[in-house]
PDB file of C-alpha atoms in Angstrom:
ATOM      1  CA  UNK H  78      66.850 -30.269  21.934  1.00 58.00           C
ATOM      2  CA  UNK H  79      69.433 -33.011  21.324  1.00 68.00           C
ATOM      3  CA  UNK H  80      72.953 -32.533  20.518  1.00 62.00           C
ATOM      4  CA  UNK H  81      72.404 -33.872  17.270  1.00 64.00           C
ATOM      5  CA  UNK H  82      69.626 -31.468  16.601  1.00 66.00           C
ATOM      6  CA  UNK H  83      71.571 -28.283  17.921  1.00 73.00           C
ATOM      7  CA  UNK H  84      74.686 -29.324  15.703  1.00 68.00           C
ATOM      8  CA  UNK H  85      72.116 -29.436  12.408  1.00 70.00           C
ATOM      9  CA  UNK H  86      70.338 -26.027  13.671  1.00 74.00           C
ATOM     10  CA  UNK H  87      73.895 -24.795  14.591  1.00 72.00           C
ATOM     11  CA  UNK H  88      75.160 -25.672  10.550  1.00 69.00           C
ATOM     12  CA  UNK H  89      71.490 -24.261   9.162  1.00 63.00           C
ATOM     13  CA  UNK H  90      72.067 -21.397  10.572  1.00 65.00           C
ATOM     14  CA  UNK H  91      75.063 -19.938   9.702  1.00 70.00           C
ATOM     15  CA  UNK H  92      74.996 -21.027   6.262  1.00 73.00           C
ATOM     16  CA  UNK H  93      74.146 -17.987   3.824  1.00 84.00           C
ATOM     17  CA  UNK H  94      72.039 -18.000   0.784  1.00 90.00           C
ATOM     18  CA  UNK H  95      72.236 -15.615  -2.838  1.00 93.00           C
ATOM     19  CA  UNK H  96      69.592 -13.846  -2.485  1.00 95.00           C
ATOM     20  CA  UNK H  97      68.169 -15.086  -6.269  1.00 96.00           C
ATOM     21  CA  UNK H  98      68.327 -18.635  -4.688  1.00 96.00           C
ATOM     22  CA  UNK H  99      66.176 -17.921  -1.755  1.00 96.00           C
ATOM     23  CA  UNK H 100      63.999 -16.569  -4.138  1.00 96.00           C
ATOM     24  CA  UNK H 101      63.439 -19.539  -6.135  1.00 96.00           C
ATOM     25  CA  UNK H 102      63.478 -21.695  -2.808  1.00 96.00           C
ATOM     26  CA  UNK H 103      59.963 -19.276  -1.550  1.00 95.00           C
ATOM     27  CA  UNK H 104      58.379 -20.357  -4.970  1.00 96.00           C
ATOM     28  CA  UNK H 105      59.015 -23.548  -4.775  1.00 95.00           C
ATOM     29  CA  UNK H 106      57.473 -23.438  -1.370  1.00 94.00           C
ATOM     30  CA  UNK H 107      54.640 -21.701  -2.300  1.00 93.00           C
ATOM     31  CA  UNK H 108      54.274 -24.571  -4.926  1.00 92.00           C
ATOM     32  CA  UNK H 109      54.443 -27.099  -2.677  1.00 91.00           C
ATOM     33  CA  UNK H 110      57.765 -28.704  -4.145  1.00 91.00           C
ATOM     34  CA  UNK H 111      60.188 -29.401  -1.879  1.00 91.00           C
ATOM     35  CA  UNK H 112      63.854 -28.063  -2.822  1.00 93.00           C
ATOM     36  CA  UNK H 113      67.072 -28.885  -1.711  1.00 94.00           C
ATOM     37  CA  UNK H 114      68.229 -27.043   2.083  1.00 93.00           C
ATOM     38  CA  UNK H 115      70.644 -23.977   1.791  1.00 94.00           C
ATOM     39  CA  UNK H 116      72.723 -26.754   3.538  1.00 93.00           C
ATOM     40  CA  UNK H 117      72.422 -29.558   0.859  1.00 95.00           C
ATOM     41  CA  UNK H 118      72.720 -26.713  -1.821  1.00 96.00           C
ATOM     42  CA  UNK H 119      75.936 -25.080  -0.362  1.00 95.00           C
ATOM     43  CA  UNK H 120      77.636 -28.662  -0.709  1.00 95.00           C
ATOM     44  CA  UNK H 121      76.115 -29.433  -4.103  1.00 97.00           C
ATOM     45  CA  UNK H 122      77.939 -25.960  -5.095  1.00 97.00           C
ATOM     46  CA  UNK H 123      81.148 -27.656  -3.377  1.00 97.00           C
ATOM     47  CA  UNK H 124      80.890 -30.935  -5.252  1.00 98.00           C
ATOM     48  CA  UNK H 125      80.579 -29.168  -8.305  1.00 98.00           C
ATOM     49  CA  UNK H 126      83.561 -26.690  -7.542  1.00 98.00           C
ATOM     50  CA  UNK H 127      85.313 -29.817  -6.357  1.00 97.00           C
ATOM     51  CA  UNK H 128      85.680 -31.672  -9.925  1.00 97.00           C
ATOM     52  CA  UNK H 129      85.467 -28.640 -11.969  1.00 97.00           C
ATOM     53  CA  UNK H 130      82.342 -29.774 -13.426  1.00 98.00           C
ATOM     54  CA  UNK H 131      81.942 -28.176 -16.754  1.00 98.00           C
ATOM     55  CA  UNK H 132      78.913 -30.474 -17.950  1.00 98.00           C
ATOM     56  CA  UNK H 133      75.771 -31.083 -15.274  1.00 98.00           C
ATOM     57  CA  UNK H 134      73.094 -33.223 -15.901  1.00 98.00           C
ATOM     58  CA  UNK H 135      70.012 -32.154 -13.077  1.00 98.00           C
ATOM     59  CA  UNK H 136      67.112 -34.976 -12.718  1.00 98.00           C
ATOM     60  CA  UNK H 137      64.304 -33.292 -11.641  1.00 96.00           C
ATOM     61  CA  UNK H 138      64.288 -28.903 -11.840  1.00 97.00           C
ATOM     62  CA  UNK H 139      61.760 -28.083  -9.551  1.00 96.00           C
ATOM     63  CA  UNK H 140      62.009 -23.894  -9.720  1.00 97.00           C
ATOM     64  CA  UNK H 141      65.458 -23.731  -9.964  1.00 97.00           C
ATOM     65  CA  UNK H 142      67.253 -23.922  -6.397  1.00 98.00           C
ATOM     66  CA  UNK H 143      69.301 -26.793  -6.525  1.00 98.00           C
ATOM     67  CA  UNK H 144      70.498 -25.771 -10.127  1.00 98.00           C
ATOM     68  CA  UNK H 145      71.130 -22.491  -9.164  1.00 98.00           C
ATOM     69  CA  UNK H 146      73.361 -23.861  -6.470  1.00 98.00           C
ATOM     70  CA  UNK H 147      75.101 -26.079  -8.465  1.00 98.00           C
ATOM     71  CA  UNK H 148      75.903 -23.527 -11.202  1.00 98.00           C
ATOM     72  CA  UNK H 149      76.864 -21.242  -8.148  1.00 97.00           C
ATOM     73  CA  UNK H 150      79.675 -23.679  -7.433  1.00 97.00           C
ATOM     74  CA  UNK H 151      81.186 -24.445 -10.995  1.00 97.00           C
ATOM     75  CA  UNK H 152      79.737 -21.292 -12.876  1.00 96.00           C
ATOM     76  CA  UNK H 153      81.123 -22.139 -16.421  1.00 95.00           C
ATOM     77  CA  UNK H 154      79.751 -25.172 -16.001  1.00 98.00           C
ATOM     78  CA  UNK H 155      76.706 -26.396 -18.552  1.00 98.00           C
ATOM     79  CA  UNK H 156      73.124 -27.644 -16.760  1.00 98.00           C
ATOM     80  CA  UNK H 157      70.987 -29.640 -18.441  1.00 98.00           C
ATOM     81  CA  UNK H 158      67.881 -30.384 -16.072  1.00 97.00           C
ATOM     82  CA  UNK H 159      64.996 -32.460 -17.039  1.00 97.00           C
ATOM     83  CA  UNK H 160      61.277 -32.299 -15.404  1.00 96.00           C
ATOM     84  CA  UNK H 161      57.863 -33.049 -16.839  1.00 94.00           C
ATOM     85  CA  UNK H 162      56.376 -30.116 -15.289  1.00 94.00           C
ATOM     86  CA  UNK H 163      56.345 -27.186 -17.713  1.00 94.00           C
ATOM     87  CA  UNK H 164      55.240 -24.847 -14.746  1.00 94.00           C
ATOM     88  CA  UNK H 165      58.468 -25.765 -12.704  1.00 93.00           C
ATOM     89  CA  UNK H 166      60.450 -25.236 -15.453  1.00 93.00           C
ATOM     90  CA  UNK H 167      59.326 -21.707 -16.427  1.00 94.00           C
ATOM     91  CA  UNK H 168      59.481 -20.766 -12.687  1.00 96.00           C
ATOM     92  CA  UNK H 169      63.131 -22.079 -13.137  1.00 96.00           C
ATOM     93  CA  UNK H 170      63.908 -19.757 -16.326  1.00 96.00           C
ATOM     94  CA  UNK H 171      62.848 -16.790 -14.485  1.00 96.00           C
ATOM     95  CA  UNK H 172      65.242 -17.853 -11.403  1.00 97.00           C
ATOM     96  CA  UNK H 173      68.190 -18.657 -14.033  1.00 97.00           C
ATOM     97  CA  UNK H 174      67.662 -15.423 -15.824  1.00 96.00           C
ATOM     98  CA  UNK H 175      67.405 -13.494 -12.553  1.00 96.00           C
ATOM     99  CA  UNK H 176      70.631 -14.819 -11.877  1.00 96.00           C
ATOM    100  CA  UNK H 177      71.877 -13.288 -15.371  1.00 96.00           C
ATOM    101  CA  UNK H 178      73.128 -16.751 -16.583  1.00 94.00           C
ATOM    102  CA  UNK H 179      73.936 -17.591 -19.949  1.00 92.00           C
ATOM    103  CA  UNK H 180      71.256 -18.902 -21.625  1.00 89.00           C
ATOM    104  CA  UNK H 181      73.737 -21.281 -23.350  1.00 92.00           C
ATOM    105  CA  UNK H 182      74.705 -22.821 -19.939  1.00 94.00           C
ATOM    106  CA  UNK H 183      71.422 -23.687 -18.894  1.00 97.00           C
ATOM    107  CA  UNK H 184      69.375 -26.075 -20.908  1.00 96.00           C
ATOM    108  CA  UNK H 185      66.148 -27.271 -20.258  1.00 95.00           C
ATOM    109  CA  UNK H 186      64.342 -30.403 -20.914  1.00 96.00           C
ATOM    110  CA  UNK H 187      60.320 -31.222 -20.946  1.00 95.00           C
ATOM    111  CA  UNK H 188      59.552 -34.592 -20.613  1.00 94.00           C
ATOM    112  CA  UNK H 189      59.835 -37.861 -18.069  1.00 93.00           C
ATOM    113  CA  UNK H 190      64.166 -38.373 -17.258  1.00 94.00           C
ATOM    114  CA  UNK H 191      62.924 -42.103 -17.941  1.00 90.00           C
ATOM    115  CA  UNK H 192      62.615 -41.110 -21.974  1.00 91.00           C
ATOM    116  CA  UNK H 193      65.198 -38.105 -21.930  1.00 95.00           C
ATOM    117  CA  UNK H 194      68.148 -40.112 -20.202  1.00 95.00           C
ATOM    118  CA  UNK H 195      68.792 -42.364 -22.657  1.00 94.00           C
ATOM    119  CA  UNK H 196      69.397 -39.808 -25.227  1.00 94.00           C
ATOM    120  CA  UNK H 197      72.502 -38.192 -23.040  1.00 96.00           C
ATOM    121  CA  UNK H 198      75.737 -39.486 -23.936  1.00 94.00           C
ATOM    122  CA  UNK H 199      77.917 -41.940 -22.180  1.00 96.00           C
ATOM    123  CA  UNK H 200      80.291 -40.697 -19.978  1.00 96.00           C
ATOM    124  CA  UNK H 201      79.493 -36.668 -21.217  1.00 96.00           C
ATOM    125  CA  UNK H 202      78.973 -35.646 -17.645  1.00 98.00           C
ATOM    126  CA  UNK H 203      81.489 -34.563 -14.510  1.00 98.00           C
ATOM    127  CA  UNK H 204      77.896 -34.774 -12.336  1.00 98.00           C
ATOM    128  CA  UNK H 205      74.846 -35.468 -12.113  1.00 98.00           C
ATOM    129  CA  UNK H 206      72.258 -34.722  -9.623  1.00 98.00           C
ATOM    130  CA  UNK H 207      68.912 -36.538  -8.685  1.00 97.00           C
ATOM    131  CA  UNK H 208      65.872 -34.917  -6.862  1.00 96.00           C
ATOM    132  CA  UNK H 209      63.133 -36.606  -8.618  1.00 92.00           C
ATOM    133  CA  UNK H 210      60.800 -39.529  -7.982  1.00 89.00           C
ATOM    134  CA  UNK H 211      62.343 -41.635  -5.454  1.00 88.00           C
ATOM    135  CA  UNK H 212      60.808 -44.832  -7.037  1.00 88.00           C
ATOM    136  CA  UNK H 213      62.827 -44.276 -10.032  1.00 92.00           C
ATOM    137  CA  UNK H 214      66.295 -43.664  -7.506  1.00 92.00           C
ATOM    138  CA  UNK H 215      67.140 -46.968  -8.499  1.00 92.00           C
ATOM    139  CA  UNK H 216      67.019 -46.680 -11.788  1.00 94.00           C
ATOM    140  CA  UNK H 217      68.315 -42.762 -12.178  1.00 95.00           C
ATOM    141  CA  UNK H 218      71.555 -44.435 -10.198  1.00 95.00           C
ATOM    142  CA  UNK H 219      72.165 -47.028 -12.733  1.00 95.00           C
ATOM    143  CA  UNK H 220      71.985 -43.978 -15.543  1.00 96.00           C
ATOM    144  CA  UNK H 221      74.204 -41.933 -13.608  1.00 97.00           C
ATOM    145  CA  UNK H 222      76.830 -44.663 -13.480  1.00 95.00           C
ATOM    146  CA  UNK H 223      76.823 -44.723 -17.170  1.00 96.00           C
ATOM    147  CA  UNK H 224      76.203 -40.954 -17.999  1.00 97.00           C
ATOM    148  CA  UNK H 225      79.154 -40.140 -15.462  1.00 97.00           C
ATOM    149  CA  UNK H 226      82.644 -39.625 -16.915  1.00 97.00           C
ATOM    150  CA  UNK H 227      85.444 -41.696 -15.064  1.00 96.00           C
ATOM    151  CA  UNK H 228      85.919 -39.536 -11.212  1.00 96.00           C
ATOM    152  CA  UNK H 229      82.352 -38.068 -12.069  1.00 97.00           C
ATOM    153  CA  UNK H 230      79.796 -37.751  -9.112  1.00 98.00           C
ATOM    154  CA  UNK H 231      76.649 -39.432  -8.589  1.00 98.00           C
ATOM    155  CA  UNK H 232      74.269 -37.568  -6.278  1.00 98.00           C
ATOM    156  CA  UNK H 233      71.003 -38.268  -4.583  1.00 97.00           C
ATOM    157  CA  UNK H 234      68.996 -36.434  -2.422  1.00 96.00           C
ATOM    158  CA  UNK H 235      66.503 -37.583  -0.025  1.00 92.00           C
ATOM    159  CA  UNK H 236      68.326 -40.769   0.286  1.00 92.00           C
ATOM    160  CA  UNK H 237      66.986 -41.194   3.632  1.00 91.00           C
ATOM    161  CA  UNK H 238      62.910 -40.518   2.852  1.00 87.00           C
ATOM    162  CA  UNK H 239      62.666 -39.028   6.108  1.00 81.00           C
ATOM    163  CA  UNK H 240      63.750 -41.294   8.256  1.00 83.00           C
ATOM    164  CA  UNK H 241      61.948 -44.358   6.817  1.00 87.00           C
ATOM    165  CA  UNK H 242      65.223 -46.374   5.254  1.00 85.00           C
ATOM    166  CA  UNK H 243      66.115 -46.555   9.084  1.00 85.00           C
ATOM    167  CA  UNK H 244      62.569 -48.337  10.352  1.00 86.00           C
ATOM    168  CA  UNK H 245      62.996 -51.780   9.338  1.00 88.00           C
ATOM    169  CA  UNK H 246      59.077 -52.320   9.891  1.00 88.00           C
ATOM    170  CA  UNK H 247      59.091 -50.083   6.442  1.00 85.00           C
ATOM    171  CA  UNK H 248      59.102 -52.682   3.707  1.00 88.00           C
ATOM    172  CA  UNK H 249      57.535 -50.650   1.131  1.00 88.00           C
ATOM    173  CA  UNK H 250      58.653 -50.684  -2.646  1.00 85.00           C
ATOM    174  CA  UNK H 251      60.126 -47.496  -2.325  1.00 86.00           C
ATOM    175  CA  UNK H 252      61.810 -47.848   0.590  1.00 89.00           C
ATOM    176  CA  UNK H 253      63.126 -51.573   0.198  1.00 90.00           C
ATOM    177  CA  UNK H 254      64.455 -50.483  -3.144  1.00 88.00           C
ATOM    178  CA  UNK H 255      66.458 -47.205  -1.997  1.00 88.00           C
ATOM    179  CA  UNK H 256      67.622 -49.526   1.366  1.00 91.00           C
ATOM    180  CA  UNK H 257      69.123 -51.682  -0.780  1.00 88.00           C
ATOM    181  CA  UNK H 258      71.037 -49.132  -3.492  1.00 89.00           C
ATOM    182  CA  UNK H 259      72.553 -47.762  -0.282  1.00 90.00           C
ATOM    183  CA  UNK H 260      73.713 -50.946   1.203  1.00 88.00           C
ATOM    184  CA  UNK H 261      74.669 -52.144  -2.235  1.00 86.00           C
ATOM    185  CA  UNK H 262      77.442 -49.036  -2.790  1.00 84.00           C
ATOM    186  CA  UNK H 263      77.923 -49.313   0.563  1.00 79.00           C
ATOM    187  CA  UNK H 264      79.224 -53.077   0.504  1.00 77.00           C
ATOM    188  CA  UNK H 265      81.277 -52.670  -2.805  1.00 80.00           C
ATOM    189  CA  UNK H 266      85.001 -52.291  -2.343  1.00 76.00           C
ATOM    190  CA  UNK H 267      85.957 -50.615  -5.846  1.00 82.00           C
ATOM    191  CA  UNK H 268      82.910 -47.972  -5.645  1.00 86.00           C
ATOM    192  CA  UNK H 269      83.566 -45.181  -3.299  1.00 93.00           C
ATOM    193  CA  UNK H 270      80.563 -43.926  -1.808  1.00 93.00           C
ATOM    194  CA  UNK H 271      79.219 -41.722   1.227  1.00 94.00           C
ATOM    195  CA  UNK H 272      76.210 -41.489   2.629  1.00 93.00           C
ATOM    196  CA  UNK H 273      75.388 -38.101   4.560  1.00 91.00           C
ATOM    197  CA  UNK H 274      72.689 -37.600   7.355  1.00 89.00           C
ATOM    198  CA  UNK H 275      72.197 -34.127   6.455  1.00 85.00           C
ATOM    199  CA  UNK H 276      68.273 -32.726   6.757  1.00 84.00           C
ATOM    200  CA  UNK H 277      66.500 -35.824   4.024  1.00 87.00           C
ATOM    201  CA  UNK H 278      69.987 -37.319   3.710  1.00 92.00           C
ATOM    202  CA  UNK H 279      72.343 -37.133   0.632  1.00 95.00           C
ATOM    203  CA  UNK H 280      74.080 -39.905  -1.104  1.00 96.00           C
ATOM    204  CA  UNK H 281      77.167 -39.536  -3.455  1.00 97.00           C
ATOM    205  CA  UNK H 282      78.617 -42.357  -5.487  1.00 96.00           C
ATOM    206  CA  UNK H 283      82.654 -41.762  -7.543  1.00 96.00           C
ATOM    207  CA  UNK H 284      81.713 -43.215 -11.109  1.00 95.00           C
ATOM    208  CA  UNK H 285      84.639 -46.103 -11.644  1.00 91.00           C
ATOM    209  CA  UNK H 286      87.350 -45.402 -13.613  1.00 84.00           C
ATOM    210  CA  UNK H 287      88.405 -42.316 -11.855  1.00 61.00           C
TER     211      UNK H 287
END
């Protein structure tokens, strides 16, 4: 095993999950969706915990795990999440009530982010997370930016689409698209930005202004 790979399994394994979390996480398995690592969701709950996020906006629910994590960090914070599958939603309910949250913290949205987002309100948000359809990143970035409040974070996960940002014989759509977001923020002086290797790879953008 390399050294980077012990470091990873070293992290992985001594970071702890809520039990209602790992829950979620074996229904979303079961499902076939993929949700956020206990890793990636233990610093989603410190990003949120880190700017005192009171308002969240979540693209893409799945059954709840990255939600769940993000509440866990700021927990009188309000999550609005947005997916276009009902099923993953419901699944998400049950995981948000079997957490005993507020129902008024936690509002869910059916429909396509594409059609929902543009209904949220300018700067109304301290973060917003992305784990949705990684041909949209582009796009879910540039609402982000503008649904953001000045200081607000910008997160995406599975910047790195397993690996294939890094293979410059990939010159898909998809992959051309999310290569350039990243070296984009990564080039611009006033935007601070980091880009984490951890497990699919997750990148956070400060919204200007802060």
């Amino acid at each position: 095993m390399s050294q980077v790979a012990s470091v990873s399994r070293f992290a992985a394994e001594r970071q702890t999950e809520p039990p209602v979390i790992t829950s979620a996480r074996r229904t979303a398995l079961e499902w076939g969706v993929e949700p956020v690592s206990p890793v990636v969701g233990a610093h989603l709950a410190v990003l949120a915990a880190a700017v005192r996020a009171r308002s969240i906006v979540e693209i893409g629910t799945g059954t709840g795990v990255s939600g769940l994590w993000l509440l866990h960090g700021a927990p009188e914070a309000t999550l609005t999440t947005i997916d276009a599958e009902i099923d993953h939603q419901q699944a998400a309910r049950q995981a948000f009530d079997a957490a005993h949250l507020p129902r008024a913290h936690v509002r869910t949205i059916l429909g396509r982010a594409t059609s929902v987002l543009d209904r949220l309100a300018d700067g109304g948000y301290d973060l917003v997370f992305i784990d949705a359809d990684l041909g949209r990143a582009v796009e879910y970035v540039a609402q982000g930016l503008r649904l953001a409040r000045p200081g607000g974070l910008i997160v995406l996960a599975h910047a790195l689409v397993h690996g294939a940002v890094t293979d410059p014989a990939d010159r898909s759509e998809q992959v051309t698209a999310l290569r350039g977001l990243l070296d984009e923020f990564g080039s611009r002086e006033h935007i601070r930005s980091s880009l984490l290797p951890v497990d699919d790879g997750l990148f956070t953008i400060v919204a200007p202004g802060g």
